PDB file of C-alpha atoms in Angstrom:
ATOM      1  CA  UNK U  49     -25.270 -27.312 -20.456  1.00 60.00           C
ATOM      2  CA  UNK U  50     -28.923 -27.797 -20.750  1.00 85.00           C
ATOM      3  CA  UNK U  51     -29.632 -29.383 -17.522  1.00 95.00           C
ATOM      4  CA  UNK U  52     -29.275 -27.711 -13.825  1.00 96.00           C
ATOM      5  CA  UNK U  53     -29.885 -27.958 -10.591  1.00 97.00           C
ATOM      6  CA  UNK U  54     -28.942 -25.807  -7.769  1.00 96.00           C
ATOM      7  CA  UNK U  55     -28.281 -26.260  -4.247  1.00 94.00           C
ATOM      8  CA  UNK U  56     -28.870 -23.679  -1.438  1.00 90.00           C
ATOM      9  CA  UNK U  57     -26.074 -24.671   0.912  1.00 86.00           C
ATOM     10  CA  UNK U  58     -26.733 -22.331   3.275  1.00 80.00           C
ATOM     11  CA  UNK U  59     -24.759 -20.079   5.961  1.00 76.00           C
ATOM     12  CA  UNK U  60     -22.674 -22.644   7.870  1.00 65.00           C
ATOM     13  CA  UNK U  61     -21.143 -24.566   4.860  1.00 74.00           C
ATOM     14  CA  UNK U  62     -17.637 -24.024   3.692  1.00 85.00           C
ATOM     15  CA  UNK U  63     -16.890 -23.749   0.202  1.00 88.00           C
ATOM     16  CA  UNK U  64     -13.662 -24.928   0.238  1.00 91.00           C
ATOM     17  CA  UNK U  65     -14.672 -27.831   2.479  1.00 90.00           C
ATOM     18  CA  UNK U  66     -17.466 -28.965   0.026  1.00 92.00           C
ATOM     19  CA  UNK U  67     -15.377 -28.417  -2.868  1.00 94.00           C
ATOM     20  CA  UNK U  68     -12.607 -30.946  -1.623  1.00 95.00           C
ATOM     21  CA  UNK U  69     -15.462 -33.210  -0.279  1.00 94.00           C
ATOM     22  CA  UNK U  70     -17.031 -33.083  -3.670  1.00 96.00           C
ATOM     23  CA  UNK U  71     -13.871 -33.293  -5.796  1.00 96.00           C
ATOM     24  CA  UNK U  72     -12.802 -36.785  -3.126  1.00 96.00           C
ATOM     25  CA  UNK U  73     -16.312 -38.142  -4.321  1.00 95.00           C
ATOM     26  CA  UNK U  74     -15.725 -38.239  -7.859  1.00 96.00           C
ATOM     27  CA  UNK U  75     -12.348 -39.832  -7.085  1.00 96.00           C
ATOM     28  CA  UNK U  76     -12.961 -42.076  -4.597  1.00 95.00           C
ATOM     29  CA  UNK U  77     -16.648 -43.339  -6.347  1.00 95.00           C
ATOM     30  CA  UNK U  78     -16.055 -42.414 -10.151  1.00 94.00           C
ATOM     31  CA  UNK U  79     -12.206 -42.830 -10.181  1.00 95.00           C
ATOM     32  CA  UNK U  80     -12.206 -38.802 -11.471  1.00 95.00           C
ATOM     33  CA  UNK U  81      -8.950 -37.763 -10.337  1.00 95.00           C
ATOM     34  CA  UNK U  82      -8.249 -33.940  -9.841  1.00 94.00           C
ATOM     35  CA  UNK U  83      -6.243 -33.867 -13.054  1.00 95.00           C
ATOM     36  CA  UNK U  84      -8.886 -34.478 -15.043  1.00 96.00           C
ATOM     37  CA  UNK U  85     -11.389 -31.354 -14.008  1.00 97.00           C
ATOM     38  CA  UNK U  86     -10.487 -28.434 -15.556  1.00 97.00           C
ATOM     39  CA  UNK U  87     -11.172 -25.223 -13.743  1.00 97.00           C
ATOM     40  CA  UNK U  88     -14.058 -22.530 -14.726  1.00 96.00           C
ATOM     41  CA  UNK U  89     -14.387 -18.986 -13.268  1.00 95.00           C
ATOM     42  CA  UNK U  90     -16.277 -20.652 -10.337  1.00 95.00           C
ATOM     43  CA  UNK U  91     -15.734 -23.855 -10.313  1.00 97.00           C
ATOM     44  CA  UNK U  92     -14.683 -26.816 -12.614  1.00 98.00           C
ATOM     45  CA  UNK U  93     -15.850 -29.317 -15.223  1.00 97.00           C
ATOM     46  CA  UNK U  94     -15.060 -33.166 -16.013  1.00 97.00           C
ATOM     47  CA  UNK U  95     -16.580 -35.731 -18.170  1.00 96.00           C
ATOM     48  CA  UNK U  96     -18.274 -38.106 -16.620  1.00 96.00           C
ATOM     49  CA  UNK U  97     -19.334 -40.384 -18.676  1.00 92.00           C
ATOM     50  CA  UNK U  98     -17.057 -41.099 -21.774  1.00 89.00           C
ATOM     51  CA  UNK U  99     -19.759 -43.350 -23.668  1.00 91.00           C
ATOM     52  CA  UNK U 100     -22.565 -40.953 -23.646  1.00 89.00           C
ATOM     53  CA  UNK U 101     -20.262 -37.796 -23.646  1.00 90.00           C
ATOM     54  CA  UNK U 102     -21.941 -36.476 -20.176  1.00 94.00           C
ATOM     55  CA  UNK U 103     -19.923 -33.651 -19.176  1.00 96.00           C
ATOM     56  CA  UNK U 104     -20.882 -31.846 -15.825  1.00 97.00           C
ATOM     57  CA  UNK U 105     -19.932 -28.550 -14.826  1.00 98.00           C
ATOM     58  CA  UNK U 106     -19.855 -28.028 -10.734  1.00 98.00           C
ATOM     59  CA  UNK U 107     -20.142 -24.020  -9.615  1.00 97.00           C
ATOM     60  CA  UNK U 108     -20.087 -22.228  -6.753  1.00 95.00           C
ATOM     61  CA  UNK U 109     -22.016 -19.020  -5.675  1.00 93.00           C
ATOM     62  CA  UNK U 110     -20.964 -16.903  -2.368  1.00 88.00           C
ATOM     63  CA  UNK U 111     -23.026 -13.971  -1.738  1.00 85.00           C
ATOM     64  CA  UNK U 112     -23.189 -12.720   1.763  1.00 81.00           C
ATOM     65  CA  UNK U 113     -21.690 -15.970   3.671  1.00 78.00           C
ATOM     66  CA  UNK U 114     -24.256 -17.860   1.692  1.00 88.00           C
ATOM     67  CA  UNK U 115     -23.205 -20.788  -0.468  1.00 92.00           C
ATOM     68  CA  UNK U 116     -25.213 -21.958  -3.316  1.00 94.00           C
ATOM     69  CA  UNK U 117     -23.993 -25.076  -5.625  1.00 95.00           C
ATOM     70  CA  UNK U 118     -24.661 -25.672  -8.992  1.00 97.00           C
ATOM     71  CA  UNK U 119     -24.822 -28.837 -10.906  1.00 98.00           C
ATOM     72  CA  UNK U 120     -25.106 -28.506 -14.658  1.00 97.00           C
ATOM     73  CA  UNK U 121     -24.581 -31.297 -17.469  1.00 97.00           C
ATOM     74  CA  UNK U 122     -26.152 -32.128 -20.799  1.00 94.00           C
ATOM     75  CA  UNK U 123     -27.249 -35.076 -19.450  1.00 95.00           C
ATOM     76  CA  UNK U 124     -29.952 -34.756 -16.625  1.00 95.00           C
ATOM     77  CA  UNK U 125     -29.734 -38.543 -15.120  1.00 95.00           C
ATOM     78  CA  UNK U 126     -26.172 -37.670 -14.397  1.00 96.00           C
ATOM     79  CA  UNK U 127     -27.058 -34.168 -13.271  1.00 97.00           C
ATOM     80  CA  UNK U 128     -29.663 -35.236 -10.817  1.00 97.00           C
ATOM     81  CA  UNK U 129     -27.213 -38.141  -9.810  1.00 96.00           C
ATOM     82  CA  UNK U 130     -24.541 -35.794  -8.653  1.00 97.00           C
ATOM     83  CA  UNK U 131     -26.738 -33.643  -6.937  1.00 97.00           C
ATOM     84  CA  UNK U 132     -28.481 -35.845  -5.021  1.00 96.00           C
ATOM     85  CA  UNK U 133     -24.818 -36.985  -3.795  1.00 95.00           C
ATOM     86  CA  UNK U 134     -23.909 -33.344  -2.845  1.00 94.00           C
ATOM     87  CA  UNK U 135     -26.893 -32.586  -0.901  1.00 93.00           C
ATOM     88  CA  UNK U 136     -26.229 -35.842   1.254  1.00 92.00           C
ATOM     89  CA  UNK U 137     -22.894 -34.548   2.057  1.00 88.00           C
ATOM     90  CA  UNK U 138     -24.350 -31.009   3.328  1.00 84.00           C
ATOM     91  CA  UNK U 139     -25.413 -30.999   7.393  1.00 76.00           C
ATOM     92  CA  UNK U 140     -28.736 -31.075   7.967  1.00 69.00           C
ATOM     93  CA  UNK U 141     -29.583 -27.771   9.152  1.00 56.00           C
ATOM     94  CA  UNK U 142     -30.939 -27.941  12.889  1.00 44.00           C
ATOM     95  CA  UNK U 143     -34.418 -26.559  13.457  1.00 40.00           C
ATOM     96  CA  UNK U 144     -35.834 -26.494   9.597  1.00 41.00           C
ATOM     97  CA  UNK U 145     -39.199 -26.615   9.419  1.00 37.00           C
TER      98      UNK U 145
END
């Protein structure tokens, strides 16, 4: 996967929670049931886009209640796509400068 992107989730967020929220997004916008991801050692992969062969791997990083998310694909409009969609579903953190 050439292309990534990672999110710093932060302390509050839930991996579990995301992952669900994430995995309802693709099925509820992209029609990507849970079926079709296949799991990684942290997280899972689909293909996206059948035409242009996008495939997109979503991982997950917890180190010290601290969640980072990362979006990787070979190709980056779908990459950036998908994470612009998971960082809309994170809470704002209160008080950030």
């Amino acid at each position: 996967m050439e292309n990534k992107l990672v999110i710093w989730a932060g302390a509050a967020v839930n991996k579990q929670a995301i992952e669900k929220g994430i995995k309802e997004k693709l099925s509820g916008d992209y029609l990507i049931k849970e079926r079709e991801l296949t799991a990684t050692e942290s997280g899972f992969r689909f293909l996206f886009d059948d035409e242009t062969g996008s495939d997109i791997e979503i991982s997950f990083s917890q180190e010290q209640d601290f969640l980072t998310v990362y979006v990787s694909g070979n190709c980056s409009w779908d990459v950036v796509r998908l994470y612009e969609e998971i960082l809309a579903m994170l809470p704002d953190e209160e008080g950030a400068a």
